[in-house]
Coordinates of C-alpha atoms in Angstrom, one line a residue:
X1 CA 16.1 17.5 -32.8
X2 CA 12.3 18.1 -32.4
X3 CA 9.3 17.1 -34.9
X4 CA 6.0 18.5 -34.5
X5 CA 3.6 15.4 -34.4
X6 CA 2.1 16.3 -37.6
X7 CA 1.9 14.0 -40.8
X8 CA 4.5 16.7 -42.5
X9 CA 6.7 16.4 -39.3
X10 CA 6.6 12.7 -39.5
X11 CA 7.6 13.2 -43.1
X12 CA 10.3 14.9 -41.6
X13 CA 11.3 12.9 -39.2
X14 CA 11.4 10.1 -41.2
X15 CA 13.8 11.6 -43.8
X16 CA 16.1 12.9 -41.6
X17 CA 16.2 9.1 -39.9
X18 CA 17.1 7.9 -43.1
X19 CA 20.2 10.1 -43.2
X20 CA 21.1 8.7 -39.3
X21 CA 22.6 5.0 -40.3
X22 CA 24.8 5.3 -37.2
X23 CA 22.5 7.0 -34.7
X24 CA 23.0 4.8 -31.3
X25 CA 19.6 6.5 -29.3
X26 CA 16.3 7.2 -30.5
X27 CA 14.3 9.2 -27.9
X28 CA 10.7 9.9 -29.0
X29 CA 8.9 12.6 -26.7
X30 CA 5.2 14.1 -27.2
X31 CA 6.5 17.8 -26.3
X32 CA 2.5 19.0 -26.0
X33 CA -0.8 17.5 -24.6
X34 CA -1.8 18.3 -28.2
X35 CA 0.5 15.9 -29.5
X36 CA 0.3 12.2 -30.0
X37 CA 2.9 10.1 -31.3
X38 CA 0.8 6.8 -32.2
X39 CA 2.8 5.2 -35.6
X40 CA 6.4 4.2 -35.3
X41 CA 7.7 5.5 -38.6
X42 CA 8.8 2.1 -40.8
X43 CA 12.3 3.8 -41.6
X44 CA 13.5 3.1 -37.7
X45 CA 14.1 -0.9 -38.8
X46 CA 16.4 0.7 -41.0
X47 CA 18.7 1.8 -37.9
X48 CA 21.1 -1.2 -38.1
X49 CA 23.1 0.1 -35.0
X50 CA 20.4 1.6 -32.9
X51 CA 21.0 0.3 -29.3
X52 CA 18.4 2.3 -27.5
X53 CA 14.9 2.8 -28.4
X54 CA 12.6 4.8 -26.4
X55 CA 9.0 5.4 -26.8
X56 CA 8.0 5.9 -22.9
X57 CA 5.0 8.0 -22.5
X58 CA 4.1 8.1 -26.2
X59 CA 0.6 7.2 -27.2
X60 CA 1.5 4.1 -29.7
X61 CA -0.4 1.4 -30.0
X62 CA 1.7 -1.5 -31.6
X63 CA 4.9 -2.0 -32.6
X64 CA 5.7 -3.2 -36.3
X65 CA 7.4 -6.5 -36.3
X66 CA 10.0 -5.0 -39.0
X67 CA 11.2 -3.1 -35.5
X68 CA 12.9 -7.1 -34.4
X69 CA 15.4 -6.1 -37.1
X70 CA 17.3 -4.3 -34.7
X71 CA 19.5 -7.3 -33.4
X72 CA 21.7 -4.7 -31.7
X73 CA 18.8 -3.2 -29.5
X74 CA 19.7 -3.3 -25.9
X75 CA 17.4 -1.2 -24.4
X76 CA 13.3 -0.8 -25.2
X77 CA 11.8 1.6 -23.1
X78 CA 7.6 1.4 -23.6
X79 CA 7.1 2.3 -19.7
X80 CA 3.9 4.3 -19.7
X81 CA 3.0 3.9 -23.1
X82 CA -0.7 3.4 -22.2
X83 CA -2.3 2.2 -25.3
X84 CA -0.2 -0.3 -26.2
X85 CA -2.1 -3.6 -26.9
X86 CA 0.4 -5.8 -28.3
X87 CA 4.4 -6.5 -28.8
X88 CA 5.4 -7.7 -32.1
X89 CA 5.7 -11.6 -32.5
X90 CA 9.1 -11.7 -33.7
X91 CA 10.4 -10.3 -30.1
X92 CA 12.7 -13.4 -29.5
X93 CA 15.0 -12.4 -32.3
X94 CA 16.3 -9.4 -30.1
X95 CA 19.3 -11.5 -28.7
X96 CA 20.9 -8.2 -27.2
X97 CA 18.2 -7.0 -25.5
X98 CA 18.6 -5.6 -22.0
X99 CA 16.1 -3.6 -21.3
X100 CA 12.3 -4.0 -22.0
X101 CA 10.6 -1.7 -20.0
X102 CA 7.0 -2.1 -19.4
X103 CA 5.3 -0.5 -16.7
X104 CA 2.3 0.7 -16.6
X105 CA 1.1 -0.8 -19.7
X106 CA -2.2 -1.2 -19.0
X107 CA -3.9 -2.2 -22.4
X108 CA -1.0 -4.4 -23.0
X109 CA -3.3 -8.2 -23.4
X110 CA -0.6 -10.3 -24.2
X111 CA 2.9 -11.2 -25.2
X112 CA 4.2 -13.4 -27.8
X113 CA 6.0 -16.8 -27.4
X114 CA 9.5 -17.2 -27.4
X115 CA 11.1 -14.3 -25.4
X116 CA 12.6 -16.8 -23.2
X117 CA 15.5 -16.9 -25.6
X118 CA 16.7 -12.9 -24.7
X119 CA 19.0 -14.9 -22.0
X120 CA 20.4 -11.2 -21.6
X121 CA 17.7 -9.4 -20.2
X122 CA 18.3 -7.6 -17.2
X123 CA 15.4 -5.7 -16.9
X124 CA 11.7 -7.4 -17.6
X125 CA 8.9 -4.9 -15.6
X126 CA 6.0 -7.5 -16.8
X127 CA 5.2 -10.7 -18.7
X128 CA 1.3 -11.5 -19.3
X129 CA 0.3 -14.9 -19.4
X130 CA -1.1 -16.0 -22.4
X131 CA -2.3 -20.3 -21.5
X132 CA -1.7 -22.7 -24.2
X133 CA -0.5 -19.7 -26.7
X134 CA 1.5 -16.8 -26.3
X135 CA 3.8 -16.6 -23.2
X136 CA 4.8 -19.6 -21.1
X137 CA 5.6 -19.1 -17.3
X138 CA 7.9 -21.3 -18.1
X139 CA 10.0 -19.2 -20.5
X140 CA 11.2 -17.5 -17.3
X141 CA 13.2 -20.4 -16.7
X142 CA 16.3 -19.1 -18.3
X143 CA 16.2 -15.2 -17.5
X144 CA 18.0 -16.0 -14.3
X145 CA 20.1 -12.0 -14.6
X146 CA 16.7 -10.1 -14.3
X147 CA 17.2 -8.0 -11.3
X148 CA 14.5 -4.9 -10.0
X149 CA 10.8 -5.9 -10.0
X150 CA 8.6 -8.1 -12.3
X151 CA 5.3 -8.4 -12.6
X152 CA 3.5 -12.0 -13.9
X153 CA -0.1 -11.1 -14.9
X154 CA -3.0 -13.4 -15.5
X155 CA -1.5 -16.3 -13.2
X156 CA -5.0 -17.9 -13.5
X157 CA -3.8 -19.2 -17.1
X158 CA -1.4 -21.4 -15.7
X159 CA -2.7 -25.2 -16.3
X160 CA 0.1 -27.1 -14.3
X161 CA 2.1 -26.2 -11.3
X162 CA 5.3 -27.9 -13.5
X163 CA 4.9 -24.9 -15.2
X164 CA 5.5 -22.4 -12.4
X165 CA 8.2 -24.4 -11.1
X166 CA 10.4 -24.4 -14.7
X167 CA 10.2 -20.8 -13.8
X168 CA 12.9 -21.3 -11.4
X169 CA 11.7 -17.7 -9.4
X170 CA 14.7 -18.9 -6.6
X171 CA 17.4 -18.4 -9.1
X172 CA 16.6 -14.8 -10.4
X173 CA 18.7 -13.7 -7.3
X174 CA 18.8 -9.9 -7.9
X175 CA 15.1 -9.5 -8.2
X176 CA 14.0 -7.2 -5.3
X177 CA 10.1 -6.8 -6.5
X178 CA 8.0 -9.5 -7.4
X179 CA 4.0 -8.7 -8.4
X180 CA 1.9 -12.5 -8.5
X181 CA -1.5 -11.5 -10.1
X182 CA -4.6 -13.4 -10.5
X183 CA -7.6 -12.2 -12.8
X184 CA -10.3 -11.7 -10.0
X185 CA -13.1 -11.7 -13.0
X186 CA -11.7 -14.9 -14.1
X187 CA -13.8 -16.2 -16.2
X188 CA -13.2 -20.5 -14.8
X189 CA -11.6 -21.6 -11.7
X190 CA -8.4 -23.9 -11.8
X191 CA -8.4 -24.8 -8.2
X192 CA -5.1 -24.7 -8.3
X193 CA -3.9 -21.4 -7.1
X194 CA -2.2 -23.2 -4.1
X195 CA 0.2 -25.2 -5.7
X196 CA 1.4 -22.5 -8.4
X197 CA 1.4 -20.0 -5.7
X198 CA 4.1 -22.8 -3.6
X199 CA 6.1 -23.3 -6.8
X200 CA 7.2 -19.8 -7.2
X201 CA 8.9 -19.3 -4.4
X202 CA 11.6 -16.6 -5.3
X203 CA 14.8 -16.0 -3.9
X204 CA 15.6 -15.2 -0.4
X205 CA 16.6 -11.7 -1.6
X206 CA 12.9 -10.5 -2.6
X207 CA 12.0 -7.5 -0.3
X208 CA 8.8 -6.7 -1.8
X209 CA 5.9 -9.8 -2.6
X210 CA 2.5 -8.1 -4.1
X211 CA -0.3 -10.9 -4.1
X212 CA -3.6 -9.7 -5.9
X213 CA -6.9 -12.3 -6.8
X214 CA -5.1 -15.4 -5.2
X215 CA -8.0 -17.6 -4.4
X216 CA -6.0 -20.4 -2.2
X217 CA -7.1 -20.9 1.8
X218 CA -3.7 -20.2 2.7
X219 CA -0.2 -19.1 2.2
X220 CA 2.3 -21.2 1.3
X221 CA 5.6 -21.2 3.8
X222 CA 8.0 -19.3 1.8
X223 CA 5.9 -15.9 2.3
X224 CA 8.4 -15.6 5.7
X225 CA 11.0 -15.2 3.7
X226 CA 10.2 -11.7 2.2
X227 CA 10.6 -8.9 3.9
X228 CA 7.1 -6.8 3.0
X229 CA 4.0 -8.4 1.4
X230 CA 1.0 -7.4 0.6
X231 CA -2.2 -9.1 0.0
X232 CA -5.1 -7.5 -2.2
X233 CA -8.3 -9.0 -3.4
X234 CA -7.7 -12.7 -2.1
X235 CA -9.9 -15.3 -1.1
X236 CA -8.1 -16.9 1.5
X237 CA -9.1 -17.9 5.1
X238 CA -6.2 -17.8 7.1
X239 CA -2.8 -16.8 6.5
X240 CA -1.0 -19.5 8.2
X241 CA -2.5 -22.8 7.2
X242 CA -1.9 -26.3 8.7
X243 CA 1.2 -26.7 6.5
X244 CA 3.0 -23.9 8.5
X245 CA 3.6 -25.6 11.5
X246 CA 6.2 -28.4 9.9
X247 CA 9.6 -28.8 11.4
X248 CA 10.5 -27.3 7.6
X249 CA 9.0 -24.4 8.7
X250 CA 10.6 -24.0 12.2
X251 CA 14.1 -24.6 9.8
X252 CA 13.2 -21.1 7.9
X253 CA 14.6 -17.8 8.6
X254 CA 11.8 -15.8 8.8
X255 CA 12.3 -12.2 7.7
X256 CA 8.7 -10.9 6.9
X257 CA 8.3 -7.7 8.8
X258 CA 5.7 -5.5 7.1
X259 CA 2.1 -7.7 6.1
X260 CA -0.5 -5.7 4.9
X261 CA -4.1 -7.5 3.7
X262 CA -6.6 -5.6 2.1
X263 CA -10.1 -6.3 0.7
X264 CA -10.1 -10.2 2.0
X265 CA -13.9 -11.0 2.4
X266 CA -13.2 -14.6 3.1
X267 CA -10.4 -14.2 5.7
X268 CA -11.5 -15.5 9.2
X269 CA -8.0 -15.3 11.3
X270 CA -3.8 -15.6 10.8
X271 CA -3.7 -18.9 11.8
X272 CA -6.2 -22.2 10.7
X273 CA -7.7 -24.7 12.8
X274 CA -4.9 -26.7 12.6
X275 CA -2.7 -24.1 14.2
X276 CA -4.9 -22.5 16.8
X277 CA -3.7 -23.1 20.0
X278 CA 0.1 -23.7 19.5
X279 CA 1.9 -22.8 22.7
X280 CA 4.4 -20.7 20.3
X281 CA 4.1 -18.2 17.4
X282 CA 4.4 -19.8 13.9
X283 CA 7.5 -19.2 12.5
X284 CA 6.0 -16.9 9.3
X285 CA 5.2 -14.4 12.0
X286 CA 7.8 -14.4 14.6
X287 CA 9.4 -11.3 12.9
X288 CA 6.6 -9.4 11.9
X289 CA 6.7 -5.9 13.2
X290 CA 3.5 -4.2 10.8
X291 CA -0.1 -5.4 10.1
X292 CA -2.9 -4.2 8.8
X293 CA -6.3 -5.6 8.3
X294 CA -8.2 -3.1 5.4
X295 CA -11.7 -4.9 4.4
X296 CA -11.8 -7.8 6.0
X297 CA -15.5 -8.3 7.1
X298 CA -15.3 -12.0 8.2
X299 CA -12.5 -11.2 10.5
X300 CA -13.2 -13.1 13.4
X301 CA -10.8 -15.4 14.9
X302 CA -8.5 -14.1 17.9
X303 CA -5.5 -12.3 16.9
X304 CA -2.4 -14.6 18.4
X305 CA 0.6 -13.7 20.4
X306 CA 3.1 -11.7 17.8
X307 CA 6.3 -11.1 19.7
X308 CA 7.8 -8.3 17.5
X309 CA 4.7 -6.3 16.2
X310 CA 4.8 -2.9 16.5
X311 CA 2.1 -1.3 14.8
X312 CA -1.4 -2.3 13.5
X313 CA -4.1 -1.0 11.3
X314 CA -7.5 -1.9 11.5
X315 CA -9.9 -0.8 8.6
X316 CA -13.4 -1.9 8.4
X317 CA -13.3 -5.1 10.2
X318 CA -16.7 -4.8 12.2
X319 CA -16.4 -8.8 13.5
X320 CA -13.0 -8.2 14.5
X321 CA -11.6 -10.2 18.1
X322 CA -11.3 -6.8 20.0
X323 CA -10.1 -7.9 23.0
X324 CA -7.0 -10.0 21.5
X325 CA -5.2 -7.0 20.8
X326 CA -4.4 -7.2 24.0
X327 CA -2.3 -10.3 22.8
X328 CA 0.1 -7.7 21.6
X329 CA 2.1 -6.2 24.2
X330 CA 4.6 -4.8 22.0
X331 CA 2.6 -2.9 20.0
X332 CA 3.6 1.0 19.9
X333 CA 0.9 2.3 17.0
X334 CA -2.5 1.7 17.2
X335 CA -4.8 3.0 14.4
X336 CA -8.7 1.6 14.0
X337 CA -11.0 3.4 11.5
X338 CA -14.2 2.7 10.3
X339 CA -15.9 0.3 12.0
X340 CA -19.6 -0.2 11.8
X341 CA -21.7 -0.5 14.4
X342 CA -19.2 -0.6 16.9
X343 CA -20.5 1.8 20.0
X344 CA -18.0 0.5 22.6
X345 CA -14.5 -1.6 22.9
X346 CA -14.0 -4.1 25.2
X347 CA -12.0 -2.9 27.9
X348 CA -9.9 -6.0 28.2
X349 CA -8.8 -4.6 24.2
X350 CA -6.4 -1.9 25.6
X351 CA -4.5 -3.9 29.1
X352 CA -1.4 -5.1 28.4
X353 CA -0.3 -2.2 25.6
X354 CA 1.9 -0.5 28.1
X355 CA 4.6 0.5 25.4
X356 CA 1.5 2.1 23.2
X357 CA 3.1 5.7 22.2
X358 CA 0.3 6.4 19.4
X359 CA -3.7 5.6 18.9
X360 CA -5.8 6.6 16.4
X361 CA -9.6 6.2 16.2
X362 CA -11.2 7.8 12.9
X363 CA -14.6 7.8 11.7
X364 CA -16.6 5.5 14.2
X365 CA -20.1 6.8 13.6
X366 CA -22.0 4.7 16.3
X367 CA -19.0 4.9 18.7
X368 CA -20.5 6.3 22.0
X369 CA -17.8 5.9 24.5
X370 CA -13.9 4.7 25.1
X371 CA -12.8 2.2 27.6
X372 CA -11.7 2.8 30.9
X373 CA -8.7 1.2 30.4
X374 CA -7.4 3.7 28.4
X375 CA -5.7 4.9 31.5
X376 CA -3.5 1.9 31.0
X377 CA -1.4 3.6 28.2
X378 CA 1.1 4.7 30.6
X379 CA 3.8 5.2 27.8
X380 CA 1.0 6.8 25.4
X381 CA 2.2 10.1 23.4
X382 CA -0.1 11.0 20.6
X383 CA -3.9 10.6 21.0
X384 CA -6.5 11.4 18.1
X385 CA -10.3 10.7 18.0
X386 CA -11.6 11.6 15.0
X387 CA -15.0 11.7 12.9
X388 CA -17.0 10.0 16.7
X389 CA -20.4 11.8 15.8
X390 CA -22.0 9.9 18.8
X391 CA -18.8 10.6 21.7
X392 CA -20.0 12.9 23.8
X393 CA -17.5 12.6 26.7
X394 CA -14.2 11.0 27.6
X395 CA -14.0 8.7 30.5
X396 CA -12.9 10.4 33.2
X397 CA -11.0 7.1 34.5
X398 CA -9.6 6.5 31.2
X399 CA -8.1 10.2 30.9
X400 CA -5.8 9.8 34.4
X401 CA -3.1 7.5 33.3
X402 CA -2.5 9.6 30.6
X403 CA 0.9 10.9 32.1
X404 CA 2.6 10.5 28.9
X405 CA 0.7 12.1 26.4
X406 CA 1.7 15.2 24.2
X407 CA 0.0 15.6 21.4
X408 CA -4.2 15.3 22.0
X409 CA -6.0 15.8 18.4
X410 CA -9.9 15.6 18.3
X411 CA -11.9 16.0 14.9
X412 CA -15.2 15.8 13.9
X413 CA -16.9 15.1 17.1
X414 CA -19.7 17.5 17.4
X415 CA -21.5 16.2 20.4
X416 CA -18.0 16.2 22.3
X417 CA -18.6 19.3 24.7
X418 CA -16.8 18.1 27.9
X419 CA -13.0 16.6 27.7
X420 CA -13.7 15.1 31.6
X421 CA -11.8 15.9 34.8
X422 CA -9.6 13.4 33.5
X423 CA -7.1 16.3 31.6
X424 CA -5.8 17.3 35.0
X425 CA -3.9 14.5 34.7
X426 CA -2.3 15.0 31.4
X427 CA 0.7 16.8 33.1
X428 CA 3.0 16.3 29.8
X429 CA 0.3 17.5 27.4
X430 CA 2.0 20.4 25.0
X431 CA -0.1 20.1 21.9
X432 CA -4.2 20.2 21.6
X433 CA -6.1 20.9 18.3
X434 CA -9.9 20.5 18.0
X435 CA -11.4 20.8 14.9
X436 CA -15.2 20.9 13.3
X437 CA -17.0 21.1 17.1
X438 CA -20.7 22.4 17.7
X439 CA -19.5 24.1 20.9
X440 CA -20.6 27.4 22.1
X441 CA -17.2 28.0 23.9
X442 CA -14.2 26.3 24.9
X443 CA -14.3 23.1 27.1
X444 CA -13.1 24.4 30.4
X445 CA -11.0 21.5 31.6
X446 CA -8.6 22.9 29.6
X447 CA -7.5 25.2 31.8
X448 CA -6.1 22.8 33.8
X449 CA -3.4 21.9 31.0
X450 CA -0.8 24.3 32.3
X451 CA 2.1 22.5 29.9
X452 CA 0.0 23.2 26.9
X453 CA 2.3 25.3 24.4
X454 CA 0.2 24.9 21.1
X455 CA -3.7 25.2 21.0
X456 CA -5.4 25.2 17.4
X457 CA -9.6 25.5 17.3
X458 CA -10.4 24.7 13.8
X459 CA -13.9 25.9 12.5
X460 CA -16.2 26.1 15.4
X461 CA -19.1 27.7 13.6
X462 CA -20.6 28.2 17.6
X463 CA -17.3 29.7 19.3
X464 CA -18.7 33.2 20.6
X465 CA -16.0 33.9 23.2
X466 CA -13.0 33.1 24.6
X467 CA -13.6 32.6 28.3
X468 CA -12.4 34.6 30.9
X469 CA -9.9 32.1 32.6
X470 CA -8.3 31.5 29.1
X471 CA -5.1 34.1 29.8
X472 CA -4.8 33.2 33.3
X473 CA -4.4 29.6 33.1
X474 CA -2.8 28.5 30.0
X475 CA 0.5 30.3 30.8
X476 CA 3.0 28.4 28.4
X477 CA 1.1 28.9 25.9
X478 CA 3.1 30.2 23.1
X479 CA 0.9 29.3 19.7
X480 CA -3.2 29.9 19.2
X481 CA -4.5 28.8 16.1
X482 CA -8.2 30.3 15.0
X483 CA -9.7 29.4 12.5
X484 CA -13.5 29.4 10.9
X485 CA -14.5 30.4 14.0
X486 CA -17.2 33.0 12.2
X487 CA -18.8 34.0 15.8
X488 CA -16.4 34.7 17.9
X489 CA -16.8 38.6 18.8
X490 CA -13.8 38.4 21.2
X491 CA -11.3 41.2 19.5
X492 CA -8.7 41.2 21.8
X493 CA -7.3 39.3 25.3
X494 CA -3.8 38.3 27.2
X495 CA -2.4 34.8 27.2
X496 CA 0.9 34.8 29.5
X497 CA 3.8 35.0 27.1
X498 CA 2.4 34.2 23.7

């Protein structure tokens, strides 16, 4: 039944609740923007055999400790519920509860002691960390059927790694999701991030880790174990320390495949001092098949040999090893963006990448030519160049072991005005779109793509004509795209069989 959120609707509401003794599910909804459903009424603890409560998206604040009068409560949905600052302290007396749904609680500051006793939850989307009071990370130690995700906020709190270890992460088997977060505006420093980050090591089942404000050197070991992690806002140096290459280690079955590590302004390289040089790859990265480096301005050290990557990102890294990339000779996706300062690559970066099928190279302001060895991208398919104020040509040598490629997208690179000789060799080319160029007409070497079946121009404010060789040429041609080309006075022409 609905309630307008008005003081006589709650009045309403209310009374008819009263009347409900055997009502099983309470769904509260705010039906309009104008609405805000803040107060639980008091008359809900009344609801002896309520089983499911749910307040999700509702604009309540707290939660009236009469409301842990519901022993038969399974489920307690508050996912969304953005104001929320607190949960009742009597929360451990809800022995049935299943459910206690929390995400996206943002305002949510702490959580009371005790819930360690609801041995039956299933479902626990976040516990915040409260230090000597509130919650324990060692209440955790018996909620061994919670299964999805969980999130454990304010990890900073925790005084003693005995603490994250009574956690006993390894026996919540069915947990698939696990969120570790540090305050990164903590207000002291433990020290001690290392040794709580090695005790909760979770099960071998975890596919997703999420580390934010861990302030350790390194990563403990176990990280091989999970199948995608992701680093944010860390202060680590490496990610494989000295500890790494122990024959406990080697004994692991790595499984991480996906790494990503963003915003990491201390990290210098994967692998420390200790573990430089090692004739093979360390165990925690002999699976890894996705890596990207997002923010990492101390990036420096050479990137090692990493048998089974396929694809890596590289995101405003301006002291970044260039030419180790060419460690990684299975790579098949290259994408590098915004890197400052940078007017040239190394040409040993690109040799060895001769399964590379995709590169991407976005919004390199200073960026003034591409290597020559470009032409060793034999098995090369996509190409884009995006954002390259300062390119004004492509290396002719570069261009003509391009046999491969199908799909050639430039963006944003006014000075660009000649595509090179090179194109003549791009003899499997079907797809070219230029967008946002300062030319006066269309780059002529592109009537020597003959396989070209889709052209797009995309705002050329400059574009007068189409030239005269355009229908003549470009005979599979069977898609033109114009767009924002204000200029162009050419009403009508022939091209093959469009």
């Amino acid at each position: 039944m609905a309630f307008p959120i008005t003081s006589t609707g709650i009045d309403q509401f209310s009374s008819f609740l009263s009347k409900c003794g055997s009502l099983r599910a309470l769904i509260v909804r705010s039906m309009w923007l104008k609405e805000h459903f803040m107060k639980l009424p008091p008359v809900v603890s009344n609801l002896q055999h309520l089983r499911h409560l749910n307040l999700s998206r509702s604009e309540i604040v707290e939660l009236p400790n009469s409301i842990c009068d519901l022993w038969n409560l399974q489920i307690l949905n508050l996912n969304d519920c953005a104001e929320l600052q607190s949960l009742p302290k009597g929360m451990r007396f809800l022995r049935n509860l299943r459910h206690l749904c929390l995400r996206r609680c943002l305002e949510l500051t702490h959580m009371p002691s005790g819930m360690g006793k609801l041995t039956c939850l299933r479902t626990l989307s976040m516990v915040i960390l409260g230090g000597k009071r509130g919650f324990r990370l060692s209440e955790l130690q018996d909620l061994n059927m919670l299964r999805g995700e969980l999130s454990i906020r304010h990890i900073e709190r925790v005084e003693d790694k005995k603490d994250a270890k009574e956690a006993c992460l390894i026996q919540k088997q069915s947990l698939r999701k696990l969120y570790l977060d540090w305050d990164s505006e903590r207000m002291f420093e433990r020290h001690n991030d290392v040794e709580v980050l090695k005790a909760l090591k979770p099960c071998p089942n975890l596919q997703l880790l999420h580390i934010q404000g861990f302030n350790g050197s390194s990563f403990p070991p176990w990280i091989s174990t999970v199948t995608n992690v992701y680093v944010l806002q860390s202060a680590a140096e490496y990610i494989v320390g000295a500890q790494e290459s122990t024959a406990a280690v080697a004994a692991m079955s790595p499984l991480l495949k996906q790494l990503r590590l963003t915003r990491m302004p201390n990290l210098k390289g994967m692998l420390g001092r200790e573990v430089q040089g090692a004739a093979n790859t360390p165990g925690v990265l002999s699976q890894l098949q996705y890596l990207s480096f997002v923010y990492c301005p101390t990036l420096t050290l050479p990137l090692p040999r990493i048998p089974s990557l396929k694809k890596l990102l590289v995101w405003n890294c301006p002291n970044m090893a260039w030419a180790s990339i060419s460690n990684l000779t299975s790579l098949k996706s290259l994408i590098i963006m915004d890197i400052e300062g940078l007017s040239c690559f190394p040409e040993e970066m690109l040799q060895n990448l001769s399964l590379l099928e995709s590169l991407e190279i976005r919004e390199m302001k200073n960026l003034r030519a591409l290597p020559r060895s470009l032409a060793s991208l034999t098995a090369l398919k996509e190409l884009a160049i995006a954002h390259c104020a300062q390119l004004k040509s492509l290396p002719k040598e570069g261009l003509r072991g391009l046999a491969s490629l199908q799909s050639f997208n430039i963006n944003e690179c006014y000075n660009l005005v000649s595509l090179s000789m090179g194109t003549k060799a791009l003899k499997s080319l079907t797809h070219l779109r230029i967008s946002r160029s300062n030319a006066t007409t269309l780059p002529e070497e592109v009537k020597y793509l003959p396989t070209l079946q889709k052209l797009e121009l995309n705002d050329f404010p400059n574009l007068t004509l189409v030239p005269d060789w355009f229908g003549n040429h470009l005979t599979s041609l069977q898609e033109l795209t114009l767009k924002y080309c204000s200029k162009l006075q050419t009403e009508t022409f022939m091209v093959g069989s469009l």
